[in-house]
PDB file of C-alpha atoms in Angstrom:
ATOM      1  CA  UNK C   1      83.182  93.046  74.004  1.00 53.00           C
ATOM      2  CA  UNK C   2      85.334  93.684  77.628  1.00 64.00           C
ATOM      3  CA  UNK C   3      83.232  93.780  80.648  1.00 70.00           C
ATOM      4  CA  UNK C   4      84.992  94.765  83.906  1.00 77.00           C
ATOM      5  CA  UNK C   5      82.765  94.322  87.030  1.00 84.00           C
ATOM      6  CA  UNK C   6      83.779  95.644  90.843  1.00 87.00           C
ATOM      7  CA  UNK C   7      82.685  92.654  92.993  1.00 91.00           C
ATOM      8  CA  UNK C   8      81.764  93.150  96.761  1.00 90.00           C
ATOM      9  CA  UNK C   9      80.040  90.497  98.884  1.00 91.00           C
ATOM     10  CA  UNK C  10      78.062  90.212 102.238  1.00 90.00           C
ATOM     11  CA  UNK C  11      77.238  87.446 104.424  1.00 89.00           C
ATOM     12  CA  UNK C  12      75.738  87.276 107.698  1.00 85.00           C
ATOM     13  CA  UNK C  13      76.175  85.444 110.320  1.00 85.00           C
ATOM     14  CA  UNK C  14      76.460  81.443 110.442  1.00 88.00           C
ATOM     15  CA  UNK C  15      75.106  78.812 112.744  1.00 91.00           C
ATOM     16  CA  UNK C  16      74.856  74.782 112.405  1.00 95.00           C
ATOM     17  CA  UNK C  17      71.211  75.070 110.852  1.00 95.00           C
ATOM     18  CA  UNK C  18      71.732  78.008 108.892  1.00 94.00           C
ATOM     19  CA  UNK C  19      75.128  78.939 106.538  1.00 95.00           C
ATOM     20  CA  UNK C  20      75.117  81.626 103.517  1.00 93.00           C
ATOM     21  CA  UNK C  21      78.045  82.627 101.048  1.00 94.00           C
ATOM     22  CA  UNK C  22      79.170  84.197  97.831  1.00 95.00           C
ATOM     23  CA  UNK C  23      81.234  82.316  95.229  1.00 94.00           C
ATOM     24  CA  UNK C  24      83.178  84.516  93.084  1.00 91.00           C
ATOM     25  CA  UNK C  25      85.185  83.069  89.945  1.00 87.00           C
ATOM     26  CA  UNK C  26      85.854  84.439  86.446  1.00 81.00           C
ATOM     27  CA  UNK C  27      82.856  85.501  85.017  1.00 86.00           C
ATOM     28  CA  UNK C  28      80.798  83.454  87.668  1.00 94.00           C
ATOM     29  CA  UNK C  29      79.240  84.345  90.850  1.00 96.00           C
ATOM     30  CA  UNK C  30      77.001  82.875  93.009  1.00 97.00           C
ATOM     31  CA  UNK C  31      74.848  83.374  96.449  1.00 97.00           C
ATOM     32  CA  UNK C  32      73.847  80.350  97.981  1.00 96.00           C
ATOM     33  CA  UNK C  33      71.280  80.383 101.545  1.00 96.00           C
ATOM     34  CA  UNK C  34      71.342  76.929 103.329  1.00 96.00           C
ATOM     35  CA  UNK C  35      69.330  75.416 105.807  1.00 95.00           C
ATOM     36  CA  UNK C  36      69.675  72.522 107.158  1.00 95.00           C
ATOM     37  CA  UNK C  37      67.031  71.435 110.288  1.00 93.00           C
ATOM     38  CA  UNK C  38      69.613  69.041 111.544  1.00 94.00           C
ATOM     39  CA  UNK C  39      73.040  70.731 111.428  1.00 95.00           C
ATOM     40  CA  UNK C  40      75.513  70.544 109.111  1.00 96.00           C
ATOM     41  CA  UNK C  41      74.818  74.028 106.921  1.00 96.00           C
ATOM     42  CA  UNK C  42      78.304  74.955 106.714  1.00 95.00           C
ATOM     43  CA  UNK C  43      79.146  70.935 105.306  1.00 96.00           C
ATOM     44  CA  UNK C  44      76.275  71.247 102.608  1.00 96.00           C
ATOM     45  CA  UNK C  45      77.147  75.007 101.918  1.00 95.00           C
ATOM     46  CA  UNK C  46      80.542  73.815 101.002  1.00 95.00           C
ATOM     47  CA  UNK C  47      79.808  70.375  98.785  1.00 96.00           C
ATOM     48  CA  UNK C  48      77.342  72.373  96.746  1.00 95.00           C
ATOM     49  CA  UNK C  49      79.960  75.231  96.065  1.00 94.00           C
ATOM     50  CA  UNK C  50      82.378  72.559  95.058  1.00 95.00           C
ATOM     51  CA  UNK C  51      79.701  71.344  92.236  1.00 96.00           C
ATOM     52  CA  UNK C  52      79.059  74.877  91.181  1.00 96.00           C
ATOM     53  CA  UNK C  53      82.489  75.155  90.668  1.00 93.00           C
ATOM     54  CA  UNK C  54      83.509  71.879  88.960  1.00 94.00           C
ATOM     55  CA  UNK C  55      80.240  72.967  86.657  1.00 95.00           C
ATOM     56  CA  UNK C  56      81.529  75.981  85.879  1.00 94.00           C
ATOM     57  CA  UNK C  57      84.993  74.284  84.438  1.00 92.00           C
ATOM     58  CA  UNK C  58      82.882  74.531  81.059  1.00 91.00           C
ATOM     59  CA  UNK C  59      81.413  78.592  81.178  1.00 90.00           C
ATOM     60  CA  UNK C  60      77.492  78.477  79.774  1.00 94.00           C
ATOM     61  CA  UNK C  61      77.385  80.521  77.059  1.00 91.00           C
ATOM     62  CA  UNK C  62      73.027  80.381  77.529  1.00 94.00           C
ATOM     63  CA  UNK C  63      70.627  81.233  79.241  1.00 95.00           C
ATOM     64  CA  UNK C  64      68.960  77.711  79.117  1.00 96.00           C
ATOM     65  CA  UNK C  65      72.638  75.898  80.615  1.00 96.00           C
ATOM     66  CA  UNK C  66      73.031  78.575  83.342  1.00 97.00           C
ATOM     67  CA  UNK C  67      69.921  77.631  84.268  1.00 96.00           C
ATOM     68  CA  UNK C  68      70.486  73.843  83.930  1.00 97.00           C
ATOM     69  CA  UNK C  69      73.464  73.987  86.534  1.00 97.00           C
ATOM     70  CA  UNK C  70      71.704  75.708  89.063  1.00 97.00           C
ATOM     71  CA  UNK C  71      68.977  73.152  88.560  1.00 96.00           C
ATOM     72  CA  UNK C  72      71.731  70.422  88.686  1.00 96.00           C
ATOM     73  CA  UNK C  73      73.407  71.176  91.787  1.00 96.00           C
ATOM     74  CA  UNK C  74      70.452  72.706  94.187  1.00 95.00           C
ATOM     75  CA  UNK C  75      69.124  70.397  96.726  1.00 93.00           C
ATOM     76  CA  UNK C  76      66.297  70.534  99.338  1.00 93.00           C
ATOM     77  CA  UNK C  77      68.796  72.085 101.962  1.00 95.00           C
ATOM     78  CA  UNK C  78      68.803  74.914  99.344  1.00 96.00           C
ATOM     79  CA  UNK C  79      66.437  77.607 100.721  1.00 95.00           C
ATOM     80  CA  UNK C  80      68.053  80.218  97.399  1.00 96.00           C
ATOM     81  CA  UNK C  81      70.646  80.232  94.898  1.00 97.00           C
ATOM     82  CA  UNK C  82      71.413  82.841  92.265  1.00 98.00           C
ATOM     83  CA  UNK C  83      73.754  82.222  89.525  1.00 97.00           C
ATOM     84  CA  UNK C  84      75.122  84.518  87.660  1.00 96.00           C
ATOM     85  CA  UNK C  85      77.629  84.640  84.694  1.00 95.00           C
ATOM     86  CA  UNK C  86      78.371  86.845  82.229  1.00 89.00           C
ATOM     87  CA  UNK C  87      79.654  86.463  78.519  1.00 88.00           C
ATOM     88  CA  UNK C  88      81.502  89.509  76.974  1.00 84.00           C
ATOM     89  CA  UNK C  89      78.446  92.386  77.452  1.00 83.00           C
ATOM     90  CA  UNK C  90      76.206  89.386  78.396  1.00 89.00           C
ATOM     91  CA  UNK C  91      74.712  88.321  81.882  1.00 92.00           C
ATOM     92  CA  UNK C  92      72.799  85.533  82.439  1.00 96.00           C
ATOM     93  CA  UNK C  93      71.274  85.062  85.665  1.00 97.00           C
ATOM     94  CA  UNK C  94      69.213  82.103  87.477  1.00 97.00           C
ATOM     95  CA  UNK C  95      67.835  81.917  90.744  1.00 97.00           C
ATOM     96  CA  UNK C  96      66.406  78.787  92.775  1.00 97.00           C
ATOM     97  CA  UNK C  97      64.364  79.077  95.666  1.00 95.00           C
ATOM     98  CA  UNK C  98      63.449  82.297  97.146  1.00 89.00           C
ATOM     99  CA  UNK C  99      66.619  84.880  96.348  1.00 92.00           C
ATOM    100  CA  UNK C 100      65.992  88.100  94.577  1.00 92.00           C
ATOM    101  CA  UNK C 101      68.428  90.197  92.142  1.00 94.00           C
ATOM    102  CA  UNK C 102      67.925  93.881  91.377  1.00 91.00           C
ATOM    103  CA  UNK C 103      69.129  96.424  89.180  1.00 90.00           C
ATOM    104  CA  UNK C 104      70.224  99.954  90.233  1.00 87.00           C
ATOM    105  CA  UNK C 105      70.530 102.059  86.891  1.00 86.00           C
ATOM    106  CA  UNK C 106      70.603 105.868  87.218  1.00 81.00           C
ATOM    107  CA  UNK C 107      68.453 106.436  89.811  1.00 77.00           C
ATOM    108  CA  UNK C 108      66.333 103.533  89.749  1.00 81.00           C
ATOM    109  CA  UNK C 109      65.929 100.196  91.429  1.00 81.00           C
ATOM    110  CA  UNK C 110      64.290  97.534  89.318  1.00 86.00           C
ATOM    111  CA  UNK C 111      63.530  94.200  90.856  1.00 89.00           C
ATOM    112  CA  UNK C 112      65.215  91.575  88.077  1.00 92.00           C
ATOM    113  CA  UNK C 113      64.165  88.129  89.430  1.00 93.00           C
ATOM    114  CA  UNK C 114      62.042  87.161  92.671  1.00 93.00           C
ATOM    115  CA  UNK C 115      62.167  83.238  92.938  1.00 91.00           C
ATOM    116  CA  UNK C 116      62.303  80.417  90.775  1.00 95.00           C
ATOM    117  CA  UNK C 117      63.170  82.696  87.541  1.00 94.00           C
ATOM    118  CA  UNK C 118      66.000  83.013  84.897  1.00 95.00           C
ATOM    119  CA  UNK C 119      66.861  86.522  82.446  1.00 95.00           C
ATOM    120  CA  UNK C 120      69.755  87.081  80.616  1.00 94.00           C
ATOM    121  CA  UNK C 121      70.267  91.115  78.318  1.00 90.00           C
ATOM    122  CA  UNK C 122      73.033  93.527  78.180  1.00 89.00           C
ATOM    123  CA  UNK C 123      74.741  95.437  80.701  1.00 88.00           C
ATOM    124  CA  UNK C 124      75.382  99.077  80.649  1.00 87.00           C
ATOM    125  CA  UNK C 125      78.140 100.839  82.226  1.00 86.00           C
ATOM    126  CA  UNK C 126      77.618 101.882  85.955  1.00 86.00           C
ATOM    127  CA  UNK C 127      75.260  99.673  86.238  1.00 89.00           C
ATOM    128  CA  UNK C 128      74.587  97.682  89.652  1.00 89.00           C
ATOM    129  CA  UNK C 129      73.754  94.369  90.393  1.00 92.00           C
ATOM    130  CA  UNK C 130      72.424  93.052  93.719  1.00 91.00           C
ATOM    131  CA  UNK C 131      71.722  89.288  94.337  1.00 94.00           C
ATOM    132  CA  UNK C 132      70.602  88.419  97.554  1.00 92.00           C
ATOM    133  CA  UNK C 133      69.469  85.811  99.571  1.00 93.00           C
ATOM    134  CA  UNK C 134      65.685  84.903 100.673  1.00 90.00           C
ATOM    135  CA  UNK C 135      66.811  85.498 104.553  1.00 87.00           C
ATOM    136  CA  UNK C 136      68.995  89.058 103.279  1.00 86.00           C
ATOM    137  CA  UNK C 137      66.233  90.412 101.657  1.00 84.00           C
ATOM    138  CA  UNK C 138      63.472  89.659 103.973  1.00 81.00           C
ATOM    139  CA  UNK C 139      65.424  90.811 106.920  1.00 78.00           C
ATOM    140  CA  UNK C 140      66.275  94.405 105.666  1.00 74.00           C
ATOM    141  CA  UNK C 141      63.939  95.102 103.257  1.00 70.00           C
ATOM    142  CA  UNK C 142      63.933  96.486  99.610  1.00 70.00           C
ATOM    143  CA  UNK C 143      63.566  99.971 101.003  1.00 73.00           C
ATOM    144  CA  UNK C 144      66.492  99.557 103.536  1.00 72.00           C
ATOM    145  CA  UNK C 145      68.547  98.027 100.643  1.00 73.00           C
ATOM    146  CA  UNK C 146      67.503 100.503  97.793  1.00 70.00           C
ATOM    147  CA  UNK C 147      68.641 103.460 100.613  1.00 72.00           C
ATOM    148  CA  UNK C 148      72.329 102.081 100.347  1.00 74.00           C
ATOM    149  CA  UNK C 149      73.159 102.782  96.750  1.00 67.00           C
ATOM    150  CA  UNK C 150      73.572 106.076  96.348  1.00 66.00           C
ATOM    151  CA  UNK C 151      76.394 107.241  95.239  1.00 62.00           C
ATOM    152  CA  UNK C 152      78.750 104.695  96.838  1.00 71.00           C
ATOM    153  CA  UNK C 153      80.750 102.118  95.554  1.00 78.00           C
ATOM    154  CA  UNK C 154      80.245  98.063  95.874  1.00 82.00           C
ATOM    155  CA  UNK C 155      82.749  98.067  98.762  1.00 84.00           C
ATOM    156  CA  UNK C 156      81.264 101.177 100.512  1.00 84.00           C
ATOM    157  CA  UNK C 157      77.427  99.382  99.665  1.00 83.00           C
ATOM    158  CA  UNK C 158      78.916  96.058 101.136  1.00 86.00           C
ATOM    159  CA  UNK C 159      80.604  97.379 104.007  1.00 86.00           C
ATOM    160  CA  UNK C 160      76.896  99.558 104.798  1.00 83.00           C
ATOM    161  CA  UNK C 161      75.066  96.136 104.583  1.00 84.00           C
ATOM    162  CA  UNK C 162      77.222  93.935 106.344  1.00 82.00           C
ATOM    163  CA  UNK C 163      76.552  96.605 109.504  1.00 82.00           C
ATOM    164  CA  UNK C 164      73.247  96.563 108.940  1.00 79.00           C
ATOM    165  CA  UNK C 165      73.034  92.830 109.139  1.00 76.00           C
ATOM    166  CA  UNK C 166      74.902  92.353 112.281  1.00 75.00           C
ATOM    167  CA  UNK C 167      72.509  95.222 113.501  1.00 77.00           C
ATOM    168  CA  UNK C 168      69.970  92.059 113.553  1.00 69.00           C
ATOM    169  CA  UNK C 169      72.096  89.735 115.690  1.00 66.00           C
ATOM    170  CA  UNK C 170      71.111  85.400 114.942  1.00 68.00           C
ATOM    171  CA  UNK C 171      68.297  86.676 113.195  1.00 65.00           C
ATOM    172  CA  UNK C 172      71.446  87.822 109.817  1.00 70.00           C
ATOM    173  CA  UNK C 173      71.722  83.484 110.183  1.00 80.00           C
ATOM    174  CA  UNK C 174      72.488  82.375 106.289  1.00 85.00           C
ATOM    175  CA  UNK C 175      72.251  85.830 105.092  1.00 88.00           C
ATOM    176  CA  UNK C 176      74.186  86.680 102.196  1.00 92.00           C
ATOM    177  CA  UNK C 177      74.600  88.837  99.099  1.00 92.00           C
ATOM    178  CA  UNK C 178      76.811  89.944  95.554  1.00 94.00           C
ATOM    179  CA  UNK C 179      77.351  93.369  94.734  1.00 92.00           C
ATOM    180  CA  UNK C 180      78.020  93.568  91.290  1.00 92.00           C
ATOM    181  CA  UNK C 181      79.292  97.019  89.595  1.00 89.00           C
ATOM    182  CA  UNK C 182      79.820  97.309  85.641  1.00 89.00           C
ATOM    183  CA  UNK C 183      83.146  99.877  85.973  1.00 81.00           C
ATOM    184  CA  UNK C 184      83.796  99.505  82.243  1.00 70.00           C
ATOM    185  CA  UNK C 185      82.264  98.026  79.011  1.00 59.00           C
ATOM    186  CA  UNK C 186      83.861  98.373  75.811  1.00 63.00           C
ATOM    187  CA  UNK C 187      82.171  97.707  72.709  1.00 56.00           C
ATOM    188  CA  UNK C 188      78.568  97.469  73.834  1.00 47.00           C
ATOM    189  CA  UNK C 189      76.868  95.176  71.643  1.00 47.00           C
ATOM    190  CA  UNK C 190      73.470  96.786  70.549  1.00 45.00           C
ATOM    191  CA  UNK C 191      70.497  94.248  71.203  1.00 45.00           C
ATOM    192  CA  UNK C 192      68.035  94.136  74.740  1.00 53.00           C
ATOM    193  CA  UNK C 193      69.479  95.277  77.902  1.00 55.00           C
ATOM    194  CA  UNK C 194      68.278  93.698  81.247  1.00 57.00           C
ATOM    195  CA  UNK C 195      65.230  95.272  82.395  1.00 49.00           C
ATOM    196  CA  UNK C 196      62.133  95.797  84.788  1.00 43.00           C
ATOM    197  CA  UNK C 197      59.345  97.442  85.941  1.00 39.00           C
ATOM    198  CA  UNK C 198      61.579 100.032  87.943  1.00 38.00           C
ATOM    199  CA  UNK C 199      61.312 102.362  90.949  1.00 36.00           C
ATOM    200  CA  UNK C 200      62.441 105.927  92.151  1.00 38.00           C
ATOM    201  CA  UNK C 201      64.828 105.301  95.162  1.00 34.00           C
TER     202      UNK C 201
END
């Protein structure tokens, strides 16, 4: 079971209080939203990445231990972060804090996680994942976001969002999102695939 994923990330604009960023590894990626009252974002940002990585010497092959590193590593500086990692066919994905992930498949958008959550199923070729931030998501919207997708790839998506962000100036501060497109799975293993309550576009 081969999965081969086009990766594209976003991230808005940083300041002392407020830093956001995408960690991208084999079969790991993450989107992390910090802020920090009383400076130091960018510092915190950083030392937290450096956990999720050192964490992620040992891949999870569960939903229950992807979940138990993000639990590990977030601290109250954490406003969201989304974990994801996937195993062959396989992603597992948990979120901290106030992030959301969605699904584009076909023609519909179907909100994944919103908060505190975990879900793990099987991936389907050309499908689309979007993790994003608390600050991303409540700055453009899920309509502004959903109006992106079509037809474009995660570079084209990311290179959309990233103007639209810097369309909102300081206010983009810690934004910050993965674009995740399934180009290619062989050997689909039969069993649940992810899924929500979906939406037309």
């Amino acid at each position: 079971m081969i999965l081969q994923p086009t990766v594209a990330s976003v991230v808005g604009q940083i300041s002392e209080t407020r830093w956001g960023q995408v960690l991208q590894s084999p079969n790991a990626y993450a989107v992390v939203e910090v802020y920090a009252k009383d400076g130091g974002a960018r510092q915190i940002g950083i030392n937290m990445f450096s956990k999720l990585a050192n964490a992620l010497d040992t891949l999870p092959t569960s939903l229950l231990q992807t979940s138990a590193i993000v639990t590990d590593v977030v601290s109250d500086d954490i406003v969201s972060l989304i974990l994801m990692v996937n195993v062959g066919a396989v992603l597992y994905v948990a979120s901290y804090g106030g992030g959301k992930v969605f699904l584009k498949r076909n023609q519909l958008l179907a909100k994944l996680v919103d908060g505190t959550q975990a879900i793990s199923g099987s991936l389907m070729q050309g499908d689309t994942i979007i993790a994003a931030s608390r600050g991303f998501v409540s700055m453009l919207g899920e309509k502004e976001l959903a109006s992106v997708f079509d037809n474009f790839t995660p570079q084209e998506v990311a290179e959309k969002l990233t103007l639209l962000l810097h369309k909102h100036g300081e206010a983009s501060e810690g934004g910050a999102a993965c674009i995740y497109h399934v180009t290619c799975v062989d050997d689909l293993p039969s069993g649940d695939t992810l899924v929500a309550e979906a939406a037309d576009t």
